[in-house]
């Protein structure tokens, strides 16, 4: 593993020579120096102050011996790139990333251990009466050694963290696909198995959010994922699954921040194994928003529009209902039809109270009575039949939504 060497280390032309025979003298002291360095690291770095025999202590001992060996090998042969030892530190960095720990403890151990090792070995060089330029060269060589192993550890950590992030995203995508399968509820055990590998705590309830398509806006999924949402911006429509949406409100803040005015529909809150139900209604609501039947902009909650979602659950059937019960209005002009339909719906919803209809429509009561006489001629006794009145409310409500859309 090639590791860049920092400015000022002694493998540059003109660096003071280090006697190769010094390597054998220091190699003979390597075990005792390793004991002292290990003890100093355990004293100063809390993460390594653990009973001997544990994984941390075994890794520490191995790392100390490897770094000291690399230092001595550089003395014996300055051309040695220390590839095998760098690979060891690469694996140490990789192990920290796999365990979900930061690199801080390992880097602290390298700083503390490198400084203490240099003090011990430097004192040996001074006792031998070596020239000060040689001692300085040893110091630079020690710095080069610490730099190389630190760089190797950082490279292993960074690459593994990147791979882990990619793998974690793949696992969360698989989990989201499982939860939103089209064939109904999924087994809780299957959800728990995938969620464990995806590091996603299984919530009691979820809601699915369907988003209006917006190219080149992938950055918005970051705060949503940080809030615990499972996000798929590649699906059509883009969607996300939100854990415990009725809980602390953390999701609401991140959601508002991320959307930046992008239209979205939030499905009803359901059990985690029934997320497809929330998805279906959120998708339906988003489609109705696009058509103007529901408000086009902002965030709409399905729970605020249940009757409209029910009404548009089977549009061919709705069209048949409208054609049958509103047939009498086909005999009047378009302008008159709109006024009569509006008046009839208000009359049915207000309990046949003329003053209430007038107030709702902002017209004179006498105008309401005039229109009602026209409606009596068109519909006859059907206006007073309870079953027909319900059908009329449904059909007229759908027609009023279409009128608003136009």
mmCIF file of C-alpha atoms in Angstrom:
data_model
loop_
_atom_site.group_PDB
_atom_site.id
_atom_site.type_symbol
_atom_site.label_atom_id
_atom_site.label_comp_id
_atom_site.label_asym_id
_atom_site.label_seq_id
_atom_site.Cartn_x
_atom_site.Cartn_y
_atom_site.Cartn_z
ATOM 1 C CA UNK A 1 0.000 0.000 0.000
ATOM 2 C CA UNK A 2 1.577 3.233 -1.140
ATOM 3 C CA UNK A 3 1.170 6.006 1.417
ATOM 4 C CA UNK A 4 2.247 9.597 0.652
ATOM 5 C CA UNK A 5 5.148 10.817 2.777
ATOM 6 C CA UNK A 6 4.821 14.289 4.307
ATOM 7 C CA UNK A 7 7.245 17.106 3.718
ATOM 8 C CA UNK A 8 10.296 16.908 5.964
ATOM 9 C CA UNK A 9 10.833 13.153 6.307
ATOM 10 C CA UNK A 10 14.249 11.608 5.701
ATOM 11 C CA UNK A 11 13.664 9.711 2.472
ATOM 12 C CA UNK A 12 14.473 12.811 0.492
ATOM 13 C CA UNK A 13 17.891 13.339 -1.148
ATOM 14 C CA UNK A 14 20.496 14.677 1.243
ATOM 15 C CA UNK A 15 18.863 13.390 4.444
ATOM 16 C CA UNK A 16 21.419 12.532 7.147
ATOM 17 C CA UNK A 17 22.315 8.815 7.030
ATOM 18 C CA UNK A 18 21.221 6.517 9.867
ATOM 19 C CA UNK A 19 23.656 3.694 10.663
ATOM 20 C CA UNK A 20 22.022 0.414 9.589
ATOM 21 C CA UNK A 21 23.603 -1.431 12.538
ATOM 22 C CA UNK A 22 21.445 0.698 14.823
ATOM 23 C CA UNK A 23 18.452 -1.234 13.505
ATOM 24 C CA UNK A 24 19.658 -4.498 15.067
ATOM 25 C CA UNK A 25 20.296 -2.845 18.404
ATOM 26 C CA UNK A 26 16.823 -1.310 18.459
ATOM 27 C CA UNK A 27 15.232 -4.537 17.214
ATOM 28 C CA UNK A 28 16.638 -6.322 20.235
ATOM 29 C CA UNK A 29 14.819 -3.823 22.484
ATOM 30 C CA UNK A 30 11.586 -3.949 20.517
ATOM 31 C CA UNK A 31 9.632 -6.221 22.895
ATOM 32 C CA UNK A 32 10.472 -4.218 26.009
ATOM 33 C CA UNK A 33 9.761 -0.910 24.261
ATOM 34 C CA UNK A 34 6.433 -2.307 23.022
ATOM 35 C CA UNK A 35 5.489 -3.134 26.640
ATOM 36 C CA UNK A 36 6.212 0.420 27.752
ATOM 37 C CA UNK A 37 4.421 2.018 24.776
ATOM 38 C CA UNK A 38 1.361 -0.191 25.304
ATOM 39 C CA UNK A 39 1.201 0.791 28.971
ATOM 40 C CA UNK A 40 1.482 4.493 28.123
ATOM 41 C CA UNK A 41 -1.308 4.299 25.538
ATOM 42 C CA UNK A 42 -3.568 2.486 28.018
ATOM 43 C CA UNK A 43 -2.836 5.211 30.559
ATOM 44 C CA UNK A 44 -3.638 8.123 28.250
ATOM 45 C CA UNK A 45 -6.313 6.752 25.896
ATOM 46 C CA UNK A 46 -9.416 5.569 27.850
ATOM 47 C CA UNK A 47 -10.710 3.327 25.039
ATOM 48 C CA UNK A 48 -7.641 1.115 25.420
ATOM 49 C CA UNK A 49 -7.653 1.039 29.219
ATOM 50 C CA UNK A 50 -9.329 -2.352 29.253
ATOM 51 C CA UNK A 51 -8.379 -5.766 30.664
ATOM 52 C CA UNK A 52 -5.694 -7.613 28.713
ATOM 53 C CA UNK A 53 -7.009 -10.271 26.379
ATOM 54 C CA UNK A 54 -9.850 -8.220 24.903
ATOM 55 C CA UNK A 55 -10.054 -7.300 21.243
ATOM 56 C CA UNK A 56 -9.001 -3.695 21.834
ATOM 57 C CA UNK A 57 -5.913 -4.741 23.796
ATOM 58 C CA UNK A 58 -4.943 -7.417 21.279
ATOM 59 C CA UNK A 59 -5.245 -4.891 18.443
ATOM 60 C CA UNK A 60 -3.251 -2.374 20.443
ATOM 61 C CA UNK A 61 -0.400 -4.788 21.111
ATOM 62 C CA UNK A 62 -0.282 -5.891 17.494
ATOM 63 C CA UNK A 63 -0.361 -2.298 16.254
ATOM 64 C CA UNK A 64 2.449 -1.193 18.574
ATOM 65 C CA UNK A 65 4.706 -4.058 17.546
ATOM 66 C CA UNK A 66 3.976 -3.496 13.854
ATOM 67 C CA UNK A 67 4.700 0.247 14.032
ATOM 68 C CA UNK A 68 7.955 -0.275 15.913
ATOM 69 C CA UNK A 69 8.955 -2.948 13.435
ATOM 70 C CA UNK A 70 8.268 -0.560 10.561
ATOM 71 C CA UNK A 71 10.426 2.103 12.212
ATOM 72 C CA UNK A 72 13.331 -0.319 12.637
ATOM 73 C CA UNK A 73 12.882 -1.676 9.104
ATOM 74 C CA UNK A 74 13.139 1.859 7.720
ATOM 75 C CA UNK A 75 16.478 2.199 9.491
ATOM 76 C CA UNK A 76 17.744 -1.124 8.168
ATOM 77 C CA UNK A 77 16.572 -0.446 4.608
ATOM 78 C CA UNK A 78 15.294 3.057 3.746
ATOM 79 C CA UNK A 79 13.916 1.685 0.481
ATOM 80 C CA UNK A 80 11.426 -0.575 2.316
ATOM 81 C CA UNK A 81 7.943 0.830 1.767
ATOM 82 C CA UNK A 82 6.479 -1.078 4.712
ATOM 83 C CA UNK A 83 3.610 -2.363 2.611
ATOM 84 C CA UNK A 84 2.737 -5.338 4.809
ATOM 85 C CA UNK A 85 2.681 -3.273 8.009
ATOM 86 C CA UNK A 86 0.694 -0.505 6.341
ATOM 87 C CA UNK A 87 -1.804 -3.199 5.375
ATOM 88 C CA UNK A 88 -2.088 -4.146 9.052
ATOM 89 C CA UNK A 89 -3.016 -0.591 9.986
ATOM 90 C CA UNK A 90 -5.397 -0.443 7.045
ATOM 91 C CA UNK A 91 -7.208 -3.418 8.602
ATOM 92 C CA UNK A 92 -7.177 -1.737 12.021
ATOM 93 C CA UNK A 93 -8.881 1.326 10.538
ATOM 94 C CA UNK A 94 -11.289 -0.919 8.698
ATOM 95 C CA UNK A 95 -12.150 -2.724 11.941
ATOM 96 C CA UNK A 96 -12.999 0.552 13.687
ATOM 97 C CA UNK A 97 -15.391 1.463 10.874
ATOM 98 C CA UNK A 98 -17.055 -1.964 10.897
ATOM 99 C CA UNK A 99 -17.647 -1.658 14.643
ATOM 100 C CA UNK A 100 -19.279 1.726 14.142
ATOM 101 C CA UNK A 101 -16.647 3.567 16.172
ATOM 102 C CA UNK A 102 -14.865 6.791 15.270
ATOM 103 C CA UNK A 103 -11.188 6.855 14.344
ATOM 104 C CA UNK A 104 -10.369 9.200 17.234
ATOM 105 C CA UNK A 105 -9.198 6.530 19.682
ATOM 106 C CA UNK A 106 -6.854 4.884 17.179
ATOM 107 C CA UNK A 107 -5.412 8.218 16.094
ATOM 108 C CA UNK A 108 -4.863 9.235 19.723
ATOM 109 C CA UNK A 109 -3.119 5.932 20.365
ATOM 110 C CA UNK A 110 -0.828 6.557 17.405
ATOM 111 C CA UNK A 111 0.111 10.030 18.612
ATOM 112 C CA UNK A 112 0.723 8.948 22.199
ATOM 113 C CA UNK A 113 2.494 5.742 21.227
ATOM 114 C CA UNK A 114 4.646 7.367 18.556
ATOM 115 C CA UNK A 115 5.833 10.108 20.898
ATOM 116 C CA UNK A 116 6.599 7.667 23.729
ATOM 117 C CA UNK A 117 8.373 5.229 21.409
ATOM 118 C CA UNK A 118 10.562 8.010 20.069
ATOM 119 C CA UNK A 119 11.485 9.104 23.578
ATOM 120 C CA UNK A 120 12.539 5.559 24.474
ATOM 121 C CA UNK A 121 14.436 4.811 21.284
ATOM 122 C CA UNK A 122 15.877 8.318 21.030
ATOM 123 C CA UNK A 123 17.393 7.967 24.483
ATOM 124 C CA UNK A 124 19.084 4.765 23.319
ATOM 125 C CA UNK A 125 20.568 6.610 20.347
ATOM 126 C CA UNK A 126 21.850 9.377 22.639
ATOM 127 C CA UNK A 127 23.462 6.864 25.017
ATOM 128 C CA UNK A 128 25.353 5.452 22.056
ATOM 129 C CA UNK A 129 26.806 8.912 21.466
ATOM 130 C CA UNK A 130 25.449 9.255 17.944
ATOM 131 C CA UNK A 131 25.836 12.541 16.138
ATOM 132 C CA UNK A 132 23.006 15.039 16.683
ATOM 133 C CA UNK A 133 22.213 15.046 12.971
ATOM 134 C CA UNK A 134 21.668 11.281 13.150
ATOM 135 C CA UNK A 135 19.408 11.683 16.189
ATOM 136 C CA UNK A 136 17.447 14.336 14.301
ATOM 137 C CA UNK A 137 17.170 12.000 11.322
ATOM 138 C CA UNK A 138 15.789 9.312 13.622
ATOM 139 C CA UNK A 139 13.174 11.784 14.833
ATOM 140 C CA UNK A 140 12.109 12.547 11.292
ATOM 141 C CA UNK A 141 12.024 8.828 10.561
ATOM 142 C CA UNK A 142 9.791 8.286 13.572
ATOM 143 C CA UNK A 143 7.484 11.007 12.270
ATOM 144 C CA UNK A 144 7.420 9.335 8.869
ATOM 145 C CA UNK A 145 6.509 6.008 10.474
ATOM 146 C CA UNK A 146 3.641 7.467 12.487
ATOM 147 C CA UNK A 147 2.411 9.285 9.401
ATOM 148 C CA UNK A 148 2.445 6.141 7.273
ATOM 149 C CA UNK A 149 0.520 3.971 9.716
ATOM 150 C CA UNK A 150 -1.945 6.798 10.462
ATOM 151 C CA UNK A 151 -2.578 7.308 6.758
ATOM 152 C CA UNK A 152 -3.077 3.574 6.252
ATOM 153 C CA UNK A 153 -5.556 3.404 9.136
ATOM 154 C CA UNK A 154 -7.446 6.445 7.847
ATOM 155 C CA UNK A 155 -7.600 4.941 4.338
ATOM 156 C CA UNK A 156 -9.001 1.665 5.674
ATOM 157 C CA UNK A 157 -11.511 3.510 7.809
ATOM 158 C CA UNK A 158 -12.676 5.843 5.028
ATOM 159 C CA UNK A 159 -13.052 3.151 2.376
ATOM 160 C CA UNK A 160 -14.900 0.801 4.712
ATOM 161 C CA UNK A 161 -17.162 3.564 5.928
ATOM 162 C CA UNK A 162 -18.006 4.426 2.327
ATOM 163 C CA UNK A 163 -18.717 0.800 1.509
ATOM 164 C CA UNK A 164 -20.725 0.415 4.696
ATOM 165 C CA UNK A 165 -22.788 3.473 3.797
ATOM 166 C CA UNK A 166 -23.485 2.105 0.328
ATOM 167 C CA UNK A 167 -24.355 -1.297 1.752
ATOM 168 C CA UNK A 168 -26.553 0.269 4.410
ATOM 169 C CA UNK A 169 -28.431 2.193 1.714
ATOM 170 C CA UNK A 170 -28.922 -1.011 -0.284
ATOM 171 C CA UNK A 171 -30.254 -2.822 2.754
ATOM 172 C CA UNK A 172 -32.633 0.023 3.569
ATOM 173 C CA UNK A 173 -33.854 0.051 -0.014
ATOM 174 C CA UNK A 174 -34.565 -3.691 0.223
ATOM 175 C CA UNK A 175 -36.399 -3.106 3.499
ATOM 176 C CA UNK A 176 -38.477 -0.330 1.938
ATOM 177 C CA UNK A 177 -39.307 -2.541 -1.045
ATOM 178 C CA UNK A 178 -40.426 -5.301 1.319
ATOM 179 C CA UNK A 179 -42.638 -2.958 3.331
ATOM 180 C CA UNK A 180 -44.238 -1.484 0.221
ATOM 181 C CA UNK A 181 -44.878 -4.677 -1.717
ATOM 182 C CA UNK A 182 -48.149 -4.713 -3.641
ATOM 183 C CA UNK A 183 -49.448 -7.996 -2.251
ATOM 184 C CA UNK A 184 -50.567 -6.695 1.118
ATOM 185 C CA UNK A 185 -49.286 -6.969 4.705
ATOM 186 C CA UNK A 186 -45.849 -8.482 5.285
ATOM 187 C CA UNK A 187 -44.694 -10.751 8.090
ATOM 188 C CA UNK A 188 -43.307 -8.872 11.085
ATOM 189 C CA UNK A 189 -40.471 -11.410 11.416
ATOM 190 C CA UNK A 190 -39.293 -10.670 7.871
ATOM 191 C CA UNK A 191 -39.376 -6.945 8.590
ATOM 192 C CA UNK A 192 -37.384 -7.380 11.797
ATOM 193 C CA UNK A 193 -34.720 -9.490 10.059
ATOM 194 C CA UNK A 194 -34.108 -6.946 7.315
ATOM 195 C CA UNK A 195 -34.390 -3.992 9.691
ATOM 196 C CA UNK A 196 -31.651 -5.405 11.910
ATOM 197 C CA UNK A 197 -29.199 -5.537 9.004
ATOM 198 C CA UNK A 198 -30.294 -2.067 7.888
ATOM 199 C CA UNK A 199 -29.802 -0.586 11.390
ATOM 200 C CA UNK A 200 -33.380 0.650 11.371
ATOM 201 C CA UNK A 201 -35.340 0.362 14.643
ATOM 202 C CA UNK A 202 -38.713 -1.175 13.822
ATOM 203 C CA UNK A 203 -41.442 1.322 14.844
ATOM 204 C CA UNK A 204 -44.965 0.464 15.909
ATOM 205 C CA UNK A 205 -46.573 2.683 13.264
ATOM 206 C CA UNK A 206 -45.546 4.304 9.981
ATOM 207 C CA UNK A 207 -46.888 6.612 7.303
ATOM 208 C CA UNK A 208 -45.892 6.758 3.654
ATOM 209 C CA UNK A 209 -45.283 10.087 1.932
ATOM 210 C CA UNK A 210 -45.631 10.427 -1.851
ATOM 211 C CA UNK A 211 -43.755 13.333 -3.412
ATOM 212 C CA UNK A 212 -44.203 15.237 -6.641
ATOM 213 C CA UNK A 213 -41.356 14.423 -9.034
ATOM 214 C CA UNK A 214 -38.536 16.970 -9.002
ATOM 215 C CA UNK A 215 -35.313 16.161 -10.892
ATOM 216 C CA UNK A 216 -31.916 16.989 -9.429
ATOM 217 C CA UNK A 217 -33.235 17.369 -5.887
ATOM 218 C CA UNK A 218 -31.598 14.293 -4.305
ATOM 219 C CA UNK A 219 -29.948 16.380 -1.595
ATOM 220 C CA UNK A 220 -33.307 16.729 0.125
ATOM 221 C CA UNK A 221 -33.383 13.093 1.244
ATOM 222 C CA UNK A 222 -30.451 13.604 3.652
ATOM 223 C CA UNK A 223 -32.332 15.315 6.512
ATOM 224 C CA UNK A 224 -35.209 12.904 5.959
ATOM 225 C CA UNK A 225 -32.962 9.856 6.275
ATOM 226 C CA UNK A 226 -31.329 11.445 9.323
ATOM 227 C CA UNK A 227 -34.796 11.681 10.872
ATOM 228 C CA UNK A 228 -35.202 7.923 10.425
ATOM 229 C CA UNK A 229 -37.207 7.872 7.193
ATOM 230 C CA UNK A 230 -36.635 5.202 4.553
ATOM 231 C CA UNK A 231 -36.283 7.191 1.334
ATOM 232 C CA UNK A 232 -36.553 6.170 -2.328
ATOM 233 C CA UNK A 233 -36.237 9.151 -4.636
ATOM 234 C CA UNK A 234 -35.846 6.907 -7.703
ATOM 235 C CA UNK A 235 -39.363 5.463 -7.593
ATOM 236 C CA UNK A 236 -42.277 7.071 -9.421
ATOM 237 C CA UNK A 237 -43.612 8.858 -7.547
ATOM 238 C CA UNK A 238 -40.729 9.362 -5.103
ATOM 239 C CA UNK A 239 -41.722 8.024 -1.716
ATOM 240 C CA UNK A 240 -40.582 7.717 1.843
ATOM 241 C CA UNK A 241 -41.669 5.741 4.848
ATOM 242 C CA UNK A 242 -41.769 7.672 8.117
ATOM 243 C CA UNK A 243 -41.529 5.910 11.502
ATOM 244 C CA UNK A 244 -43.962 6.925 14.264
ATOM 245 C CA UNK A 245 -45.266 9.981 12.366
ATOM 246 C CA UNK A 246 -47.545 11.016 15.213
ATOM 247 C CA UNK A 247 -44.694 11.050 17.743
ATOM 248 C CA UNK A 248 -42.157 13.666 18.769
ATOM 249 C CA UNK A 249 -42.433 15.956 15.743
ATOM 250 C CA UNK A 250 -38.800 15.445 14.708
ATOM 251 C CA UNK A 251 -40.003 14.144 11.348
ATOM 252 C CA UNK A 252 -42.216 17.184 10.777
ATOM 253 C CA UNK A 253 -39.336 19.624 11.179
ATOM 254 C CA UNK A 254 -36.957 17.683 8.925
ATOM 255 C CA UNK A 255 -39.723 17.093 6.400
ATOM 256 C CA UNK A 256 -40.627 20.769 6.131
ATOM 257 C CA UNK A 257 -36.972 21.733 5.827
ATOM 258 C CA UNK A 258 -36.270 19.226 3.076
ATOM 259 C CA UNK A 259 -39.301 19.739 0.846
ATOM 260 C CA UNK A 260 -38.835 23.477 0.270
ATOM 261 C CA UNK A 261 -42.352 23.851 -1.093
ATOM 262 C CA UNK A 262 -42.423 20.602 -3.054
ATOM 263 C CA UNK A 263 -45.970 19.149 -3.171
ATOM 264 C CA UNK A 264 -46.427 16.002 -1.087
ATOM 265 C CA UNK A 265 -49.191 13.774 0.250
ATOM 266 C CA UNK A 266 -48.896 12.043 3.621
ATOM 267 C CA UNK A 267 -50.732 8.730 3.872
ATOM 268 C CA UNK A 268 -52.602 7.656 7.001
ATOM 269 C CA UNK A 269 -50.759 6.231 9.988
ATOM 270 C CA UNK A 270 -50.832 2.414 9.911
ATOM 271 C CA UNK A 271 -49.083 -0.569 11.489
ATOM 272 C CA UNK A 272 -45.583 -1.105 10.096
ATOM 273 C CA UNK A 273 -46.638 -4.355 8.408
ATOM 274 C CA UNK A 274 -49.490 -2.568 6.573
ATOM 275 C CA UNK A 275 -47.488 0.234 4.985
ATOM 276 C CA UNK A 276 -48.916 -0.549 1.538
ATOM 277 C CA UNK A 277 -52.306 0.808 2.684
ATOM 278 C CA UNK A 278 -50.719 4.144 3.504
ATOM 279 C CA UNK A 279 -48.822 4.114 0.203
ATOM 280 C CA UNK A 280 -51.967 3.536 -1.875
ATOM 281 C CA UNK A 281 -53.834 6.452 -0.327
ATOM 282 C CA UNK A 282 -50.808 8.786 -0.426
ATOM 283 C CA UNK A 283 -50.317 8.005 -4.114
ATOM 284 C CA UNK A 284 -54.005 8.559 -4.824
ATOM 285 C CA UNK A 285 -53.971 11.860 -2.944
ATOM 286 C CA UNK A 286 -50.870 13.032 -4.829
ATOM 287 C CA UNK A 287 -52.577 12.227 -8.126
ATOM 288 C CA UNK A 288 -55.631 14.233 -7.071
ATOM 289 C CA UNK A 289 -53.346 17.119 -6.116
ATOM 290 C CA UNK A 290 -51.823 17.043 -9.584
ATOM 291 C CA UNK A 291 -55.303 17.270 -11.117
ATOM 292 C CA UNK A 292 -56.369 20.121 -8.852
ATOM 293 C CA UNK A 293 -59.060 18.089 -7.091
ATOM 294 C CA UNK A 294 -57.027 18.498 -3.911
ATOM 295 C CA UNK A 295 -54.901 21.632 -3.367
ATOM 296 C CA UNK A 296 -51.982 21.550 -5.780
ATOM 297 C CA UNK A 297 -49.304 23.037 -3.508
ATOM 298 C CA UNK A 298 -47.972 22.297 -0.048
ATOM 299 C CA UNK A 299 -48.332 19.160 2.031
ATOM 300 C CA UNK A 300 -51.712 17.447 2.247
ATOM 301 C CA UNK A 301 -52.600 14.784 4.797
ATOM 302 C CA UNK A 302 -54.871 11.993 3.656
ATOM 303 C CA UNK A 303 -56.582 12.110 7.040
ATOM 304 C CA UNK A 304 -57.924 15.563 6.100
ATOM 305 C CA UNK A 305 -59.460 14.325 2.828
ATOM 306 C CA UNK A 306 -60.855 10.871 3.582
ATOM 307 C CA UNK A 307 -64.256 11.486 1.970
ATOM 308 C CA UNK A 308 -62.628 12.756 -1.234
ATOM 309 C CA UNK A 309 -60.266 9.770 -1.332
ATOM 310 C CA UNK A 310 -63.212 7.450 -0.816
ATOM 311 C CA UNK A 311 -65.160 9.221 -3.546
ATOM 312 C CA UNK A 312 -62.292 8.807 -6.023
ATOM 313 C CA UNK A 313 -61.452 5.251 -5.035
ATOM 314 C CA UNK A 314 -63.301 3.958 -8.113
ATOM 315 C CA UNK A 315 -63.656 6.707 -10.683
ATOM 316 C CA UNK A 316 -65.469 4.678 -13.368
ATOM 317 C CA UNK A 317 -68.109 3.806 -10.779
ATOM 318 C CA UNK A 318 -68.281 7.457 -9.702
ATOM 319 C CA UNK A 319 -68.858 8.516 -13.310
ATOM 320 C CA UNK A 320 -71.732 6.017 -13.588
ATOM 321 C CA UNK A 321 -73.275 7.414 -10.407
ATOM 322 C CA UNK A 322 -73.004 10.969 -11.690
ATOM 323 C CA UNK A 323 -74.463 10.087 -15.067
ATOM 324 C CA UNK A 324 -77.479 8.428 -13.440
ATOM 325 C CA UNK A 325 -78.418 10.794 -10.620
ATOM 326 C CA UNK A 326 -77.486 14.065 -12.350
ATOM 327 C CA UNK A 327 -79.173 13.221 -15.649
ATOM 328 C CA UNK A 328 -81.964 15.829 -15.061
ATOM 329 C CA UNK A 329 -79.332 18.603 -15.147
ATOM 330 C CA UNK A 330 -78.311 17.589 -18.671
ATOM 331 C CA UNK A 331 -81.403 19.373 -19.987
ATOM 332 C CA UNK A 332 -80.277 22.885 -18.972
ATOM 333 C CA UNK A 333 -77.455 25.136 -20.219
ATOM 334 C CA UNK A 334 -73.949 24.812 -18.855
ATOM 335 C CA UNK A 335 -74.136 28.059 -16.890
ATOM 336 C CA UNK A 336 -77.510 27.216 -15.423
ATOM 337 C CA UNK A 337 -76.358 23.680 -14.594
ATOM 338 C CA UNK A 338 -73.446 25.021 -12.536
ATOM 339 C CA UNK A 339 -75.679 27.390 -10.549
ATOM 340 C CA UNK A 340 -78.368 24.752 -9.928
ATOM 341 C CA UNK A 341 -75.816 22.095 -8.946
ATOM 342 C CA UNK A 342 -74.138 24.471 -6.499
ATOM 343 C CA UNK A 343 -77.484 25.406 -4.953
ATOM 344 C CA UNK A 344 -78.688 21.811 -4.715
ATOM 345 C CA UNK A 345 -75.511 20.638 -2.962
ATOM 346 C CA UNK A 346 -75.670 23.512 -0.476
ATOM 347 C CA UNK A 347 -79.351 22.776 0.166
ATOM 348 C CA UNK A 348 -78.699 19.081 0.795
ATOM 349 C CA UNK A 349 -75.737 19.799 3.100
ATOM 350 C CA UNK A 350 -77.590 22.478 5.100
ATOM 351 C CA UNK A 351 -80.599 20.315 5.956
ATOM 352 C CA UNK A 352 -82.866 22.048 3.414
ATOM 353 C CA UNK A 353 -82.540 25.365 5.261
ATOM 354 C CA UNK A 354 -82.976 28.217 2.769
ATOM 355 C CA UNK A 355 -81.358 31.001 4.885
ATOM 356 C CA UNK A 356 -78.322 28.794 5.487
ATOM 357 C CA UNK A 357 -78.015 28.123 1.747
ATOM 358 C CA UNK A 358 -78.231 31.834 1.008
ATOM 359 C CA UNK A 359 -75.530 32.611 3.563
ATOM 360 C CA UNK A 360 -73.292 29.822 2.244
ATOM 361 C CA UNK A 361 -73.594 30.971 -1.383
ATOM 362 C CA UNK A 362 -73.732 34.712 -0.635
ATOM 363 C CA UNK A 363 -77.009 35.163 -2.534
ATOM 364 C CA UNK A 364 -80.520 36.388 -1.596
ATOM 365 C CA UNK A 365 -82.913 33.815 -0.050
ATOM 366 C CA UNK A 366 -85.419 34.599 -2.760
ATOM 367 C CA UNK A 367 -82.833 33.537 -5.367
ATOM 368 C CA UNK A 368 -82.420 30.259 -3.495
ATOM 369 C CA UNK A 369 -86.191 29.647 -3.542
ATOM 370 C CA UNK A 370 -86.349 30.393 -7.259
ATOM 371 C CA UNK A 371 -83.613 27.875 -7.995
ATOM 372 C CA UNK A 372 -85.208 25.267 -5.731
ATOM 373 C CA UNK A 373 -88.460 25.539 -7.697
ATOM 374 C CA UNK A 374 -86.465 24.822 -10.862
ATOM 375 C CA UNK A 375 -84.839 21.833 -9.202
ATOM 376 C CA UNK A 376 -88.223 20.511 -8.063
ATOM 377 C CA UNK A 377 -89.367 20.554 -11.690
ATOM 378 C CA UNK A 378 -86.204 18.691 -12.815
ATOM 379 C CA UNK A 379 -85.936 16.069 -10.051
ATOM 380 C CA UNK A 380 -89.470 15.810 -8.656
ATOM 381 C CA UNK A 381 -90.031 13.636 -5.588
ATOM 382 C CA UNK A 382 -86.485 12.179 -5.843
ATOM 383 C CA UNK A 383 -85.215 15.238 -3.947
ATOM 384 C CA UNK A 384 -86.977 13.959 -0.839
ATOM 385 C CA UNK A 385 -85.925 10.320 -1.055
ATOM 386 C CA UNK A 386 -83.131 9.613 1.548
ATOM 387 C CA UNK A 387 -81.255 7.169 -0.702
ATOM 388 C CA UNK A 388 -81.354 9.526 -3.674
ATOM 389 C CA UNK A 389 -80.267 12.456 -1.519
ATOM 390 C CA UNK A 390 -77.115 10.554 -0.500
ATOM 391 C CA UNK A 391 -76.352 9.705 -4.124
ATOM 392 C CA UNK A 392 -76.907 13.337 -5.075
ATOM 393 C CA UNK A 393 -74.506 14.565 -2.391
ATOM 394 C CA UNK A 394 -71.777 12.193 -3.620
ATOM 395 C CA UNK A 395 -72.298 13.040 -7.283
ATOM 396 C CA UNK A 396 -72.564 16.798 -6.697
ATOM 397 C CA UNK A 397 -69.541 16.798 -4.406
ATOM 398 C CA UNK A 398 -67.462 15.169 -7.174
ATOM 399 C CA UNK A 399 -68.802 17.654 -9.705
ATOM 400 C CA UNK A 400 -67.928 20.594 -7.455
ATOM 401 C CA UNK A 401 -64.357 19.306 -7.143
ATOM 402 C CA UNK A 402 -64.083 19.077 -10.916
ATOM 403 C CA UNK A 403 -65.476 22.586 -11.228
ATOM 404 C CA UNK A 404 -62.780 23.872 -8.874
ATOM 405 C CA UNK A 405 -60.182 21.986 -10.927
ATOM 406 C CA UNK A 406 -61.317 23.730 -14.117
#
